[in-house]
């Protein structure tokens, strides 16, 4: 799969934002939601983690001592099982989103440039709260409202950002939007927010209470 011209640069900027927070933990278990078709984040942070798991509808099949990735449709009832066997996983009744992991499995969850694609962001955050260990963190990036016309210009006119990715954006966020979303989940607290990329992207650290 060929990457749009600017995608590599944007990805590196997101990695630079989250890496210090991951390094603050001693050998954490990390879940990367929306790991992408090469799981590059997990491969970049491999020296700093005990275990990394990546899920995405376009995830590669990686299974090493430290990293496991598999195809998974976390907002769909038609998903692939975690063993890569191609079977159908049945979501819990009435759930709109599901992560196929035990409670309190990870110290760190990353969700970079994914929130804007979700139909059910609140349900996803509830699932993340469930799989995070107490005092664990969610590292999140999402484009701001200011980014919408810029990204659309870069994608549709200049063709240096993926058109498909931008067309799939469900909404854009600012600090107030993220604070309101997180405050709906009692276990989670927004402990840090910062804009980067000239105000066009949000970086948030969200912690699960002990």
Coordinates of C-alpha atoms in Angstrom, one line a residue:
X1 CA 0.0 0.0 0.0
X2 CA 1.5 3.3 -1.1
X3 CA 1.6 6.1 1.5
X4 CA 0.5 9.6 0.6
X5 CA 3.4 12.1 0.5
X6 CA 2.7 13.9 3.8
X7 CA 1.6 10.9 5.8
X8 CA 5.1 9.9 6.9
X9 CA 5.8 13.3 8.3
X10 CA 2.5 13.6 10.1
X11 CA 3.1 10.1 11.6
X12 CA 6.5 11.0 12.9
X13 CA 5.2 14.1 14.5
X14 CA 2.5 12.1 16.4
X15 CA 5.2 9.6 17.5
X16 CA 7.3 12.4 18.9
X17 CA 4.3 13.5 21.0
X18 CA 3.6 10.1 22.6
X19 CA 7.0 8.6 23.0
X20 CA 8.0 10.4 26.2
X21 CA 4.8 9.3 27.9
X22 CA 5.4 5.7 27.0
X23 CA 9.0 5.9 28.2
X24 CA 7.8 7.1 31.6
X25 CA 6.5 3.6 32.2
X26 CA 8.8 0.7 33.0
X27 CA 8.3 -2.0 30.3
X28 CA 4.5 -1.3 29.8
X29 CA 2.0 -3.4 27.9
X30 CA 0.7 -1.2 25.1
X31 CA -2.4 -1.5 23.0
X32 CA -2.3 0.5 19.7
X33 CA -5.9 0.9 18.4
X34 CA -5.8 1.6 14.7
X35 CA -2.2 0.5 14.3
X36 CA -2.3 0.9 10.5
X37 CA -1.1 -1.4 7.7
X38 CA 2.5 -1.6 8.9
X39 CA 2.1 -1.2 12.7
X40 CA 5.0 1.4 12.6
X41 CA 4.3 2.9 16.0
X42 CA 4.7 -0.5 17.8
X43 CA 7.9 -1.2 15.9
X44 CA 9.3 2.2 16.8
X45 CA 8.5 1.8 20.5
X46 CA 9.5 -1.9 20.7
X47 CA 12.7 -1.2 22.7
X48 CA 10.7 0.5 25.5
X49 CA 7.8 -1.9 26.1
X50 CA 7.2 -5.4 27.4
X51 CA 4.5 -6.2 25.0
X52 CA 2.7 -4.4 22.2
X53 CA -0.6 -5.4 20.6
X54 CA -2.0 -3.7 17.5
X55 CA -5.5 -3.9 16.0
X56 CA -6.9 -2.4 12.8
X57 CA -9.1 -3.4 9.9
X58 CA -5.9 -3.2 7.8
X59 CA -3.4 -4.5 10.3
X60 CA -0.6 -6.8 9.2
X61 CA -0.1 -10.2 10.7
X62 CA 2.8 -9.8 13.1
X63 CA 3.6 -12.2 15.9
X64 CA 7.0 -11.8 17.6
X65 CA 8.3 -12.1 21.1
X66 CA 7.1 -8.5 21.8
X67 CA 4.6 -7.5 19.1
X68 CA 1.3 -9.0 18.0
X69 CA -1.0 -7.4 15.5
X70 CA -4.2 -8.7 13.9
X71 CA -7.1 -7.6 11.8
X72 CA -10.1 -6.5 13.8
X73 CA -13.1 -4.4 13.1
X74 CA -13.7 -2.9 16.6
X75 CA -16.9 -1.0 15.6
X76 CA -18.4 -3.9 13.6
X77 CA -20.1 -7.2 14.5
X78 CA -18.3 -8.8 11.5
X79 CA -14.8 -9.0 12.9
X80 CA -11.9 -11.4 12.8
X81 CA -11.0 -13.4 15.9
X82 CA -7.9 -12.5 17.8
X83 CA -6.1 -15.7 16.9
X84 CA -6.2 -14.8 13.2
X85 CA -8.3 -17.8 12.4
X86 CA -10.8 -15.8 10.3
X87 CA -13.7 -16.7 12.5
X88 CA -16.5 -14.4 13.5
X89 CA -16.4 -12.7 16.9
X90 CA -19.8 -12.0 18.4
X91 CA -19.9 -8.7 20.3
X92 CA -21.6 -8.5 23.7
X93 CA -25.3 -7.9 23.3
X94 CA -26.2 -4.3 22.3
X95 CA -22.6 -3.1 22.3
X96 CA -21.6 -0.8 19.5
X97 CA -17.9 -1.1 20.1
X98 CA -15.8 -3.9 21.7
X99 CA -12.1 -4.5 22.4
X100 CA -11.3 -8.3 22.6
X101 CA -9.1 -8.1 25.7
X102 CA -9.4 -8.8 29.4
X103 CA -10.1 -6.1 31.9
X104 CA -7.0 -4.1 33.1
X105 CA -4.7 -5.7 30.5
X106 CA -2.6 -2.6 29.5
X107 CA -0.7 0.2 31.1
X108 CA -0.8 2.3 27.9
X109 CA -3.3 2.6 25.1
X110 CA -2.5 4.6 22.0
X111 CA -5.1 5.9 19.6
X112 CA -3.4 8.2 17.1
X113 CA -5.5 9.8 14.3
X114 CA -8.3 7.3 15.0
X115 CA -10.9 9.1 17.1
X116 CA -12.0 11.3 14.2
X117 CA -12.9 8.1 12.2
X118 CA -15.2 6.6 14.9
X119 CA -18.9 6.4 14.8
X120 CA -19.1 5.7 18.5
X121 CA -16.3 7.5 20.3
X122 CA -17.9 7.4 23.7
X123 CA -18.3 3.6 23.5
X124 CA -14.7 3.3 22.5
X125 CA -13.5 5.3 25.5
X126 CA -15.6 3.1 27.8
X127 CA -13.9 0.0 26.3
X128 CA -10.5 1.7 26.8
X129 CA -11.3 2.5 30.4
X130 CA -12.1 -1.2 30.9
X131 CA -8.9 -2.6 29.4
X132 CA -6.6 0.0 31.1
X133 CA -4.9 -0.8 34.4
X134 CA -5.5 1.7 37.2
X135 CA -3.2 4.7 36.7
X136 CA -2.8 3.6 33.1
X137 CA -3.0 6.2 30.3
X138 CA -4.6 6.7 26.9
X139 CA -2.5 8.7 24.5
X140 CA -4.7 10.3 21.9
X141 CA -4.3 12.5 18.9
X142 CA -7.2 13.9 16.8
X143 CA -7.4 16.8 14.3
X144 CA -8.9 20.1 15.4
X145 CA -11.7 22.0 13.8
X146 CA -9.1 24.3 12.3
X147 CA -7.6 21.4 10.5
X148 CA -10.7 20.5 8.5
X149 CA -10.3 22.9 5.5
X150 CA -6.5 22.5 5.5
X151 CA -6.7 18.7 5.4
X152 CA -9.3 18.8 2.7
X153 CA -7.2 21.1 0.6
X154 CA -4.1 18.9 1.1
X155 CA -6.1 15.7 0.2
X156 CA -8.5 16.8 -2.5
X157 CA -6.4 19.5 -4.3
X158 CA -2.7 18.8 -3.6
X159 CA -3.1 15.0 -3.2
X160 CA -0.4 14.8 -0.6
X161 CA -2.7 13.4 2.2
X162 CA -4.9 10.4 1.7
X163 CA -8.3 11.3 0.3
X164 CA -9.9 8.2 1.6
X165 CA -8.7 9.0 5.2
X166 CA -10.0 12.5 5.1
X167 CA -13.4 11.5 3.6
X168 CA -13.8 9.0 6.4
X169 CA -13.5 11.7 9.1
X170 CA -16.7 11.7 11.2
X171 CA -15.9 14.8 13.2
X172 CA -13.1 17.2 14.4
X173 CA -12.3 18.0 18.0
X174 CA -11.0 20.8 20.2
X175 CA -10.1 20.8 23.9
X176 CA -13.7 21.4 25.0
X177 CA -15.0 18.5 22.9
X178 CA -12.4 16.1 24.3
X179 CA -13.0 17.3 27.9
X180 CA -16.8 16.8 27.5
X181 CA -16.3 13.3 26.0
X182 CA -13.9 12.1 28.7
X183 CA -15.9 13.6 31.6
X184 CA -18.8 11.3 30.6
X185 CA -16.7 8.3 31.8
X186 CA -16.2 8.4 35.6
X187 CA -13.0 6.3 35.5
X188 CA -11.1 8.6 33.2
X189 CA -9.5 12.0 33.7
X190 CA -8.1 14.3 31.1
X191 CA -4.7 15.2 32.7
X192 CA -3.0 17.0 29.7
X193 CA -4.1 18.6 26.5
X194 CA -2.0 20.5 24.0
X195 CA -2.4 21.6 20.4
X196 CA 0.4 20.9 17.9
X197 CA 1.0 21.1 14.2
X198 CA 0.1 24.8 14.3
X199 CA -3.1 24.2 16.2
X200 CA -4.4 21.6 13.7
X201 CA -4.0 18.6 16.0
X202 CA -4.9 17.7 19.5
X203 CA -2.6 15.7 21.8
X204 CA -4.3 14.4 25.0
X205 CA -3.2 12.3 27.9
X206 CA -6.2 10.6 29.6
X207 CA -5.6 8.6 32.8
X208 CA -7.6 5.9 34.5
X209 CA -8.1 6.6 38.2
X210 CA -6.6 4.2 40.7

